[in-house]
mmCIF file of C-alpha atoms and ligand atoms in Angstrom:
data_model
loop_
_atom_site.group_PDB
_atom_site.id
_atom_site.type_symbol
_atom_site.label_atom_id
_atom_site.label_comp_id
_atom_site.label_asym_id
_atom_site.label_seq_id
_atom_site.Cartn_x
_atom_site.Cartn_y
_atom_site.Cartn_z
ATOM 1 C CA MET L 819 118.414 100.604 81.463
ATOM 2 C CA SER L 820 120.002 97.599 80.180
ATOM 3 C CA PHE L 821 117.769 94.437 80.017
ATOM 4 C CA ARG L 822 120.491 92.080 78.691
ATOM 5 C CA PHE L 823 120.569 88.768 81.439
ATOM 6 C CA LEU L 824 117.331 89.452 81.398
ATOM 7 C CA ARG L 825 115.415 85.913 82.185
ATOM 8 C CA PRO L 826 112.133 85.975 79.591
ATOM 9 C CA ASP L 827 109.997 85.086 82.764
ATOM 10 C CA SER L 828 110.806 88.416 83.894
ATOM 11 C CA VAL L 829 109.138 90.041 80.744
ATOM 12 C CA SER L 830 106.218 87.395 80.548
ATOM 13 C CA ALA L 831 104.872 87.863 84.034
ATOM 14 C CA TRP L 832 104.143 90.924 83.198
ATOM 15 C CA HIS L 833 101.583 88.954 80.373
ATOM 16 C CA ASN L 834 99.906 87.734 83.738
ATOM 17 C CA GLU L 835 96.501 91.008 84.717
ATOM 18 C CA GLU L 836 96.526 89.710 88.147
ATOM 19 C CA ILE L 837 99.982 90.614 88.787
ATOM 20 C CA GLN L 838 99.110 93.919 86.244
ATOM 21 C CA THR L 839 96.403 94.172 88.441
ATOM 22 C CA ARG L 840 97.413 93.671 91.939
ATOM 23 C CA PHE L 841 100.958 94.937 91.105
ATOM 24 C CA SER L 842 99.833 98.105 89.902
ATOM 25 C CA ARG L 843 101.249 100.610 91.416
ATOM 26 C CA TYR L 844 105.162 98.464 91.353
ATOM 27 C CA ARG L 845 104.809 98.970 87.780
ATOM 28 C CA ASP L 846 103.290 102.471 87.431
ATOM 29 C CA ILE L 847 107.008 103.285 89.102
ATOM 30 C CA ILE L 848 108.945 101.673 87.066
ATOM 31 C CA ASP L 849 107.010 103.574 84.485
ATOM 32 C CA ASP L 850 107.656 106.659 85.979
ATOM 33 C CA LYS L 851 103.626 107.801 86.507
ATOM 34 C CA GLU L 852 103.470 107.273 89.675
ATOM 35 C CA MET L 853 106.276 108.686 92.863
ATOM 36 C CA ALA L 854 107.765 105.980 95.342
ATOM 37 C CA ARG L 855 106.380 106.251 99.046
ATOM 38 C CA TYR L 856 109.940 108.459 99.584
ATOM 39 C CA LEU L 857 109.679 110.872 97.484
ATOM 40 C CA ILE L 858 106.208 111.649 98.673
ATOM 41 C CA ALA L 859 107.030 111.707 102.647
ATOM 42 C CA LYS L 860 109.612 114.374 102.259
ATOM 43 C CA THR L 861 107.404 116.631 100.757
ATOM 44 C CA LEU L 862 105.470 116.061 104.048
ATOM 45 C CA HIS L 863 105.778 119.142 107.015
ATOM 46 C CA CYS L 864 105.736 117.523 110.712
ATOM 47 C CA GLU L 865 105.936 120.151 113.201
ATOM 48 C CA TYR L 866 107.987 118.587 115.493
ATOM 49 C CA ASP L 867 111.214 119.535 118.508
ATOM 50 C CA PRO L 868 114.421 116.999 118.013
ATOM 51 C CA ASP L 869 113.657 117.231 121.523
ATOM 52 C CA ASP L 870 109.795 115.768 122.063
ATOM 53 C CA SER L 871 108.813 112.803 123.858
ATOM 54 C CA LEU L 872 108.857 109.683 122.513
ATOM 55 C CA GLN L 873 105.323 110.014 123.505
ATOM 56 C CA LYS L 874 104.765 113.100 121.116
ATOM 57 C CA LEU L 875 107.171 112.330 117.795
ATOM 58 C CA VAL L 876 104.935 109.359 117.388
ATOM 59 C CA LYS L 877 101.792 110.576 117.806
ATOM 60 C CA GLU L 878 103.004 113.430 115.434
ATOM 61 C CA PHE L 879 104.069 110.601 113.844
ATOM 62 C CA GLN L 880 100.109 108.839 113.761
ATOM 63 C CA LEU L 881 98.844 112.070 112.585
ATOM 64 C CA LYS L 882 100.536 112.639 110.375
ATOM 65 C CA ALA L 883 100.346 109.192 109.292
ATOM 66 C CA ASN L 884 97.139 109.870 107.836
ATOM 67 C CA GLU L 885 97.605 113.102 106.101
ATOM 68 C CA PHE L 886 100.469 110.448 104.332
ATOM 69 C CA GLU L 887 97.642 108.262 103.236
ATOM 70 C CA ASN L 888 95.934 111.158 101.845
ATOM 71 C CA LEU L 889 99.207 112.926 99.572
ATOM 72 C CA LEU L 890 99.158 109.092 97.444
ATOM 73 C CA LYS L 891 95.829 110.032 96.260
ATOM 74 C CA ILE L 892 97.226 112.827 94.366
ATOM 75 C CA GLU L 893 97.539 113.126 91.622
ATOM 76 C CA ARG L 894 101.947 113.304 89.271
ATOM 77 C CA GLU L 895 101.619 116.132 88.359
ATOM 78 C CA GLN L 896 100.593 117.485 91.832
ATOM 79 C CA LEU L 897 103.102 115.893 93.264
ATOM 80 C CA GLU L 898 105.206 117.265 91.779
ATOM 81 C CA GLN L 899 105.428 121.052 92.296
ATOM 82 C CA ARG L 900 106.019 120.425 96.527
ATOM 83 C CA GLU L 901 108.850 121.336 97.447
ATOM 84 C CA LYS L 902 110.914 119.129 100.154
ATOM 85 C CA VAL L 903 111.084 120.372 103.338
ATOM 86 C CA GLU L 904 113.528 120.059 105.661
ATOM 87 C CA LYS L 905 111.202 118.579 108.932
ATOM 88 C CA ASN L 906 109.050 116.088 107.198
ATOM 89 C CA PHE L 907 107.956 112.965 107.867
ATOM 90 C CA ILE L 908 111.309 111.069 106.973
ATOM 91 C CA SER L 909 113.569 112.572 109.140
ATOM 92 C CA LEU L 910 110.197 112.005 111.991
ATOM 93 C CA ALA L 911 110.258 108.408 111.519
ATOM 94 C CA GLU L 912 114.401 108.920 111.828
ATOM 95 C CA LEU L 913 114.580 110.668 115.616
ATOM 96 C CA ILE L 914 111.840 107.869 116.831
ATOM 97 C CA ALA L 915 113.781 104.775 114.888
ATOM 98 C CA LYS L 916 117.402 106.252 116.425
ATOM 99 C CA LYS L 917 115.384 106.588 119.812
ATOM 100 C CA TYR L 918 114.035 103.327 119.934
ATOM 101 C CA LEU L 919 117.415 102.630 119.792
ATOM 102 C CA GLU L 920 118.593 103.542 122.928
ATOM 103 C CA ASN L 921 115.970 100.948 124.208
ATOM 104 C CA CYS L 922 116.356 98.249 120.839
ATOM 105 C CA ILE L 923 112.912 97.077 120.667
ATOM 106 C CA PHE L 924 112.856 96.725 116.291
ATOM 107 C CA CYS L 925 111.874 93.248 116.463
ATOM 108 C CA GLU L 926 110.150 91.479 119.542
ATOM 109 C CA ARG L 927 113.086 89.869 120.623
ATOM 110 C CA ARG L 928 113.011 92.920 123.028
ATOM 111 C CA CYS L 929 116.065 93.471 124.025
ATOM 112 C CA GLU L 930 115.863 96.980 125.486
ATOM 113 C CA VAL L 931 119.157 97.435 124.870
ATOM 114 C CA ASN L 932 121.027 101.140 124.278
ATOM 115 C CA ARG L 933 122.104 99.623 121.327
ATOM 116 C CA VAL L 934 123.510 104.145 120.723
ATOM 117 C CA GLU L 935 125.900 103.175 123.741
ATOM 118 C CA GLY L 936 127.470 99.882 122.762
ATOM 119 C CA GLU L 937 124.994 97.464 124.290
ATOM 120 C CA LYS L 938 124.298 94.569 122.329
ATOM 121 C CA GLY L 939 121.066 92.281 121.594
ATOM 122 C CA PHE L 940 120.614 89.305 120.887
ATOM 123 C CA CYS L 941 121.488 90.246 116.567
ATOM 124 C CA LEU L 942 124.941 91.615 118.462
ATOM 125 C CA ILE L 943 124.547 94.514 115.267
ATOM 126 C CA PRO L 944 125.453 97.278 117.433
ATOM 127 C CA GLN L 945 124.576 101.599 116.568
ATOM 128 C CA ASP L 946 125.932 101.205 112.723
ATOM 129 C CA SER L 947 124.917 99.117 110.515
ATOM 130 C CA TYR L 948 127.090 96.496 108.099
ATOM 131 C CA ILE L 949 127.177 95.068 104.351
ATOM 132 C CA THR L 950 128.613 92.305 103.213
ATOM 133 C CA SER L 951 127.112 93.025 99.427
ATOM 134 C CA ALA L 952 125.635 94.942 97.065
ATOM 135 C CA PHE L 953 124.646 93.973 93.564
ATOM 136 C CA LEU L 954 121.956 94.438 90.407
ATOM 137 C CA HIS L 955 120.352 90.776 91.591
ATOM 138 C CA HIS L 956 118.512 88.948 88.833
ATOM 139 C CA GLY L 957 117.471 86.006 90.763
ATOM 140 C CA GLU L 958 115.247 87.281 92.887
ATOM 141 C CA GLU L 959 110.996 86.650 91.885
ATOM 142 C CA SER L 960 110.590 87.159 87.555
ATOM 143 C CA VAL L 961 108.958 90.991 88.079
ATOM 144 C CA LEU L 962 111.677 92.441 90.302
ATOM 145 C CA VAL L 963 114.789 90.961 89.150
ATOM 146 C CA PRO L 964 117.379 93.232 88.266
ATOM 147 C CA SER L 965 116.694 93.721 92.161
ATOM 148 C CA GLY L 966 119.349 96.234 93.766
ATOM 149 C CA THR L 967 119.621 94.255 96.339
ATOM 150 C CA ILE L 968 121.472 95.453 99.999
ATOM 151 C CA PHE L 969 122.856 92.347 101.890
ATOM 152 C CA PHE L 970 122.855 93.554 105.497
ATOM 153 C CA GLN L 971 125.579 91.938 108.138
ATOM 154 C CA GLY L 972 122.926 89.778 110.872
ATOM 155 C CA CYS L 973 120.043 88.194 111.804
ATOM 156 C CA ASN L 974 117.730 88.573 114.738
ATOM 157 C CA PHE L 975 116.434 84.406 114.438
ATOM 158 C CA ALA L 976 118.620 81.632 114.889
ATOM 159 C CA CYS L 977 117.796 78.814 111.705
ATOM 160 C CA VAL L 978 119.774 76.247 112.279
ATOM 161 C CA PHE L 979 119.265 76.079 108.694
ATOM 162 C CA CYS L 980 120.114 78.603 107.647
ATOM 163 C CA GLN L 981 120.497 79.080 103.557
ATOM 164 C CA ASN L 982 123.119 82.452 104.855
ATOM 165 C CA PHE L 983 124.364 81.065 107.352
ATOM 166 C CA ASP L 984 127.902 83.141 107.056
ATOM 167 C CA ILE L 985 125.847 87.303 106.425
ATOM 168 C CA SER L 986 123.343 86.463 109.277
ATOM 169 C CA GLN L 987 124.897 84.190 112.549
ATOM 170 C CA SER L 988 127.647 81.671 111.604
ATOM 171 C CA TRP L 989 130.153 84.920 112.733
ATOM 172 C CA LYS L 990 128.630 85.728 116.588
ATOM 173 C CA GLY L 991 131.069 83.027 117.597
ATOM 174 C CA LYS L 992 133.351 85.417 117.250
ATOM 175 C CA ARG L 993 130.703 88.150 119.084
ATOM 176 C CA GLU L 994 132.263 90.075 116.262
ATOM 177 C CA ILE L 995 131.605 91.778 112.879
ATOM 178 C CA SER L 996 132.983 89.988 110.242
ATOM 179 C CA SER L 997 135.917 91.607 108.671
ATOM 180 C CA ILE L 998 133.658 91.400 105.267
ATOM 181 C CA ALA L 999 131.539 94.001 105.834
ATOM 182 C CA GLN L 1000 131.225 97.514 104.774
ATOM 183 C CA GLN L 1001 130.052 99.654 108.121
ATOM 184 C CA VAL L 1002 127.719 102.152 105.835
ATOM 185 C CA ASP L 1003 125.742 105.681 107.689
ATOM 186 C CA PRO L 1004 122.315 107.038 106.067
ATOM 187 C CA LYS L 1005 124.711 109.088 103.469
ATOM 188 C CA SER L 1006 126.895 105.283 101.888
ATOM 189 C CA LEU L 1007 124.061 103.573 102.054
ATOM 190 C CA ALA L 1008 121.776 106.077 99.887
ATOM 191 C CA GLY L 1009 124.825 106.657 97.498
ATOM 192 C CA LEU L 1010 125.097 102.311 97.528
ATOM 193 C CA ALA L 1011 121.501 102.810 96.221
ATOM 194 C CA GLU L 1012 121.277 105.114 93.772
ATOM 195 C CA ARG L 1013 124.553 103.331 91.892
ATOM 196 C CA LEU L 1014 122.062 100.258 92.057
ATOM 197 C CA ALA L 1015 119.575 102.715 90.332
ATOM 198 C CA ASP L 1016 121.759 104.170 87.617
ATOM 199 C CA LYS L 1017 122.752 100.799 87.035
ATOM 200 C CA GLY L 1018 118.919 99.637 86.131
ATOM 201 C CA ALA L 1019 117.499 98.080 89.411
ATOM 202 C CA LEU L 1020 113.712 98.487 89.533
ATOM 203 C CA ASN L 1021 113.140 97.933 93.306
ATOM 204 C CA ILE L 1022 116.211 98.617 96.544
ATOM 205 C CA ASN L 1023 115.906 95.283 97.993
ATOM 206 C CA TYR L 1024 116.694 95.708 101.801
ATOM 207 C CA VAL L 1025 117.435 92.066 102.757
ATOM 208 C CA GLY L 1026 120.901 90.370 104.816
ATOM 209 C CA GLY L 1027 120.533 88.366 107.533
ATOM 210 C CA ASP L 1028 118.084 91.135 107.657
ATOM 211 C CA PRO L 1029 117.260 94.345 107.871
ATOM 212 C CA ILE L 1030 115.635 94.252 110.620
ATOM 213 C CA PRO L 1031 118.424 95.203 112.940
ATOM 214 C CA ASN L 1032 118.968 98.632 110.641
ATOM 215 C CA ILE L 1033 116.043 100.170 110.626
ATOM 216 C CA HIS L 1034 116.756 103.466 111.648
ATOM 217 C CA THR L 1035 119.990 103.888 109.017
ATOM 218 C CA ILE L 1036 117.575 102.216 106.010
ATOM 219 C CA ILE L 1037 115.279 104.930 106.934
ATOM 220 C CA GLY L 1038 118.028 107.564 107.369
ATOM 221 C CA SER L 1039 119.014 106.870 104.244
ATOM 222 C CA LEU L 1040 115.495 107.762 102.552
ATOM 223 C CA GLN L 1041 116.616 110.994 103.009
ATOM 224 C CA HIS L 1042 119.705 111.004 100.591
ATOM 225 C CA GLN L 1043 118.439 108.650 98.233
ATOM 226 C CA THR L 1044 116.934 110.691 95.075
ATOM 227 C CA SER L 1045 115.842 108.467 92.102
ATOM 228 C CA ASN L 1046 112.100 107.233 91.524
ATOM 229 C CA ILE L 1047 112.481 103.734 92.727
ATOM 230 C CA THR L 1048 110.629 101.503 94.363
ATOM 231 C CA GLN L 1049 111.204 100.204 98.310
ATOM 232 C CA LEU L 1050 111.603 96.661 99.448
ATOM 233 C CA TRP L 1051 111.225 95.124 102.589
ATOM 234 C CA ASN L 1052 112.998 91.744 102.393
ATOM 235 C CA SER L 1053 112.712 90.300 106.025
ATOM 236 C CA ASN L 1054 111.559 87.987 108.280
ATOM 237 C CA PHE L 1055 109.549 90.146 109.517
ATOM 238 C CA TYR L 1056 109.287 89.501 113.334
ATOM 239 C CA LEU L 1057 109.542 93.208 113.503
ATOM 240 C CA THR L 1058 108.179 95.038 116.040
ATOM 241 C CA ASP L 1059 103.977 96.617 116.059
ATOM 242 C CA GLU L 1060 105.858 100.304 116.586
ATOM 243 C CA ALA L 1061 109.161 99.578 113.984
ATOM 244 C CA LEU L 1062 106.521 98.101 111.235
ATOM 245 C CA THR L 1063 104.890 101.442 111.832
ATOM 246 C CA LEU L 1064 107.768 103.859 111.325
ATOM 247 C CA LEU L 1065 107.995 102.086 107.359
ATOM 248 C CA ILE L 1066 104.836 100.129 106.759
ATOM 249 C CA HIS L 1067 103.758 103.960 105.313
ATOM 250 C CA LEU L 1068 107.295 104.077 103.494
ATOM 251 C CA MET L 1069 107.927 101.605 101.577
ATOM 252 C CA ASP L 1070 106.107 100.703 98.019
ATOM 253 C CA PHE L 1071 106.627 97.146 98.050
ATOM 254 C CA TRP L 1072 106.423 93.192 100.578
ATOM 255 C CA LEU L 1073 108.776 90.500 100.610
ATOM 256 C CA PRO L 1074 108.291 89.100 103.679
ATOM 257 C CA ASP L 1075 110.260 85.134 104.589
ATOM 258 C CA PHE L 1076 106.456 82.939 105.814
ATOM 259 C CA LYS L 1077 107.892 79.828 106.641
ATOM 260 C CA TYR L 1078 106.334 78.272 109.829
ATOM 261 C CA GLY L 1079 102.417 77.895 109.953
ATOM 262 C CA ASN L 1080 102.717 77.939 113.804
ATOM 263 C CA ASN L 1081 104.698 78.557 116.901
ATOM 264 C CA ASP L 1082 106.218 75.954 117.973
ATOM 265 C CA CYS L 1083 107.908 74.697 114.721
ATOM 266 C CA ALA L 1084 109.114 78.233 114.923
ATOM 267 C CA GLU L 1085 110.395 77.764 118.417
ATOM 268 C CA LYS L 1086 112.293 74.405 117.339
ATOM 269 C CA TYR L 1087 114.240 75.524 114.814
ATOM 270 C CA SER L 1088 114.950 79.075 115.054
ATOM 271 C CA GLY L 1089 114.406 79.831 117.980
ATOM 272 C CA ILE L 1090 112.027 82.076 117.948
ATOM 273 C CA GLU L 1091 108.412 82.539 120.057
ATOM 274 C CA ARG L 1092 104.950 83.343 119.269
ATOM 275 C CA TYR L 1093 105.815 83.963 114.991
ATOM 276 C CA TYR L 1094 103.035 82.542 113.696
ATOM 277 C CA ASP L 1095 101.029 85.706 115.666
ATOM 278 C CA VAL L 1096 103.698 88.188 115.550
ATOM 279 C CA LEU L 1097 103.879 87.439 111.491
ATOM 280 C CA THR L 1098 99.791 86.910 111.056
ATOM 281 C CA ARG L 1099 100.155 90.416 112.479
ATOM 282 C CA ASN L 1100 102.428 92.476 110.463
ATOM 283 C CA LEU L 1101 101.078 90.738 107.339
ATOM 284 C CA LYS L 1102 97.536 92.060 107.731
ATOM 285 C CA ARG L 1103 99.040 95.274 109.062
ATOM 286 C CA ILE L 1104 101.096 95.406 105.122
ATOM 287 C CA HIS L 1105 98.459 93.942 103.258
ATOM 288 C CA ASP L 1106 95.378 96.509 104.621
ATOM 289 C CA GLU L 1107 97.147 99.556 105.729
ATOM 290 C CA GLY L 1108 100.469 99.208 104.233
ATOM 291 C CA SER L 1109 101.089 99.338 99.903
ATOM 292 C CA GLY L 1110 99.674 95.714 100.095
ATOM 293 C CA GLU L 1111 102.171 94.912 96.740
ATOM 294 C CA ILE L 1112 103.077 91.850 98.389
ATOM 295 C CA ILE L 1113 105.002 87.838 97.230
ATOM 296 C CA ILE L 1114 105.225 85.333 100.023
ATOM 297 C CA ARG L 1115 108.012 83.374 99.802
ATOM 298 C CA HIS L 1116 107.610 79.467 101.639
ATOM 299 C CA LEU L 1117 110.212 77.972 101.141
ATOM 300 C CA VAL L 1118 109.015 74.789 102.224
ATOM 301 C CA MET L 1119 110.885 71.864 104.485
ATOM 302 C CA PRO L 1120 110.511 68.271 104.679
ATOM 303 C CA ASN L 1121 107.982 66.908 107.062
ATOM 304 C CA HIS L 1122 106.385 70.048 107.230
ATOM 305 C CA ILE L 1123 103.639 70.597 104.448
ATOM 306 C CA ASP L 1124 101.012 69.577 106.755
ATOM 307 C CA CYS L 1125 102.252 71.345 109.865
ATOM 308 C CA CYS L 1126 103.296 75.114 107.925
ATOM 309 C CA SER L 1127 102.752 74.772 104.800
ATOM 310 C CA LYS L 1128 99.003 74.159 103.884
ATOM 311 C CA PRO L 1129 98.302 76.827 106.777
ATOM 312 C CA ILE L 1130 100.295 79.252 105.664
ATOM 313 C CA LEU L 1131 98.066 78.720 102.574
ATOM 314 C CA ASP L 1132 95.135 78.367 104.011
ATOM 315 C CA TYR L 1133 95.971 81.964 106.002
ATOM 316 C CA VAL L 1134 97.676 83.202 102.945
ATOM 317 C CA VAL L 1135 93.478 83.027 100.885
ATOM 318 C CA GLU L 1136 91.513 83.614 104.358
ATOM 319 C CA GLU L 1137 93.541 87.313 104.972
ATOM 320 C CA ILE L 1138 95.744 89.028 103.108
ATOM 321 C CA PRO L 1139 94.448 87.654 99.065
ATOM 322 C CA ASN L 1140 95.665 90.495 97.141
ATOM 323 C CA SER L 1141 99.528 88.655 98.162
ATOM 324 C CA VAL L 1142 101.216 86.370 95.532
ATOM 325 C CA VAL L 1143 103.358 83.336 96.907
ATOM 326 C CA ASN L 1144 106.955 82.142 95.954
ATOM 327 C CA ILE L 1145 106.663 78.169 96.551
ATOM 328 C CA MET L 1146 110.045 77.530 97.301
ATOM 329 C CA GLY L 1147 111.807 74.449 96.351
ATOM 330 C CA GLN L 1148 115.366 75.565 97.828
ATOM 331 C CA TYR L 1149 115.959 74.422 101.273
ATOM 332 C CA ARG L 1150 118.604 72.337 101.865
ATOM 333 C CA PRO L 1151 120.032 71.027 104.593
ATOM 334 C CA VAL L 1152 123.316 72.862 105.293
ATOM 335 C CA TYR L 1153 125.026 74.807 108.880
ATOM 336 C CA HIS L 1154 122.964 73.050 111.536
ATOM 337 C CA THR L 1155 120.337 70.718 110.531
ATOM 338 C CA ASN L 1156 122.328 67.818 111.300
ATOM 339 C CA ARG L 1157 120.524 68.321 114.671
ATOM 340 C CA PHE L 1158 117.614 67.380 113.382
ATOM 341 C CA GLU L 1159 117.258 64.278 111.608
ATOM 342 C CA GLU L 1160 113.185 65.284 110.010
ATOM 343 C CA ILE L 1161 115.104 68.295 108.495
ATOM 344 C CA ASN L 1162 118.461 66.997 107.676
ATOM 345 C CA ARG L 1163 117.094 66.771 103.403
ATOM 346 C CA HIS L 1164 115.832 68.257 100.729
ATOM 347 C CA PRO L 1165 111.987 68.537 99.956
ATOM 348 C CA THR L 1166 111.148 65.826 97.635
ATOM 349 C CA SER L 1167 109.291 65.864 94.476
ATOM 350 C CA LYS L 1168 106.235 64.855 95.945
ATOM 351 C CA GLU L 1169 106.364 67.359 98.838
ATOM 352 C CA MET L 1170 106.977 70.256 96.292
ATOM 353 C CA LYS L 1171 104.073 68.948 93.875
ATOM 354 C CA GLU L 1172 101.448 68.567 97.360
ATOM 355 C CA VAL L 1173 101.602 71.835 98.183
ATOM 356 C CA LYS L 1174 101.738 73.449 94.606
ATOM 357 C CA ASN L 1175 98.413 71.068 94.203
ATOM 358 C CA TYR L 1176 97.313 72.784 97.491
ATOM 359 C CA ALA L 1177 97.732 76.865 96.953
ATOM 360 C CA ASN L 1178 96.229 75.387 93.398
ATOM 361 C CA LYS L 1179 93.004 74.260 95.136
ATOM 362 C CA LEU L 1180 93.125 77.663 96.322
ATOM 363 C CA GLY L 1181 93.570 79.376 93.556
ATOM 364 C CA ILE L 1182 96.446 81.415 95.259
ATOM 365 C CA LEU L 1183 99.128 82.810 92.439
ATOM 366 C CA TRP L 1184 102.044 81.430 92.284
ATOM 367 C CA LYS L 1185 103.010 80.435 89.139
ATOM 368 C CA PRO L 1186 104.736 83.962 87.872
ATOM 369 C CA VAL L 1187 106.670 84.511 90.671
ATOM 370 C CA SER L 1188 108.086 80.691 91.658
HETATM 371 S S1 LIG A 1204 116.930 94.575 116.242
HETATM 372 FE FE1 LIG A 1204 118.931 93.212 117.671
HETATM 373 S S2 LIG A 1204 118.852 94.368 119.431
HETATM 374 FE FE2 LIG A 1204 117.202 95.223 119.379
HETATM 375 S S3 LIG A 1204 115.547 93.909 119.591
HETATM 376 FE FE3 LIG A 1204 116.049 93.082 118.237
HETATM 377 S S4 LIG A 1204 117.412 91.207 118.654
HETATM 378 FE FE4 LIG A 1204 117.229 92.494 120.130
#
């Protein structure tokens, strides 16, 4: 692995004992002491027929989920004795995801369109998945770099301040995927992930836009990937309960955005309903039922300290205390922010300081990753 371009904090962050404790399994996968979840999932036999009803498939998946969680407690040496089986926990998850695609409920917009037959929902992403780039990212949080980051085209949000508007939504006016995007299927996506692993990535980081409309392709790619590398979900986290159930056991690390501390601000600036309710439901699940290894990304917005930043930090400390928070100052007035005077500027240093002081007062761990 080449460390030629590593930032100094990507090494020093690991000197923090809390970081070592909270991200212990991630560290062990990097050091090849533990196996990534998806590799273990391929050894778990599942009993199903592709023609089974969706209800029956989901029931089998839920039954196997308990067995899978028990497998995670087994020693590495024993796990290595287990062989990949054809009908496994991932192939079952992929089959269920493809059935959801016929009536798309991957995110809480619940468009219920048949993407297999060419219908398109809010995100306008068809059955196939498209990526705009895949590279070793050195600008992610200290403990994540170099991160094997794969950017998917399209998003289920419509944030007026989107910093990645070119790949998330500005192409939507033409109602077709931009020409810079490359179509991927599970096998070619796995090929990209493997090449990033070979180049020294510490994780495979699915982002966009947002990866949610591409859950079926991403889960499918896990069947073809072979490297012992952390799988990381980097998303707005507006997943349905059903979609999160498919992912929750397969991802090793979570990188959710937590933008708004209430439903109203989300509806105003991102066109999203029930944002806070959905986010807190999903964050609680990944903290309590998933790996629990989480960096919350909070983008501080101008004039939104009392309504968003502080309630978010209050929630984190009370409900998902093992999380680490990246307090982000990268907000810029771009895209359509000129429609809203109150967010049409950078956050001030006074606002940033107020949020950081509040996090300190609550005892939140943020400095090593911010
Ligand atoms: S992923 Fe796209 S089509 Fe599916 S529910 Fe969300 S916005 Fe609608």
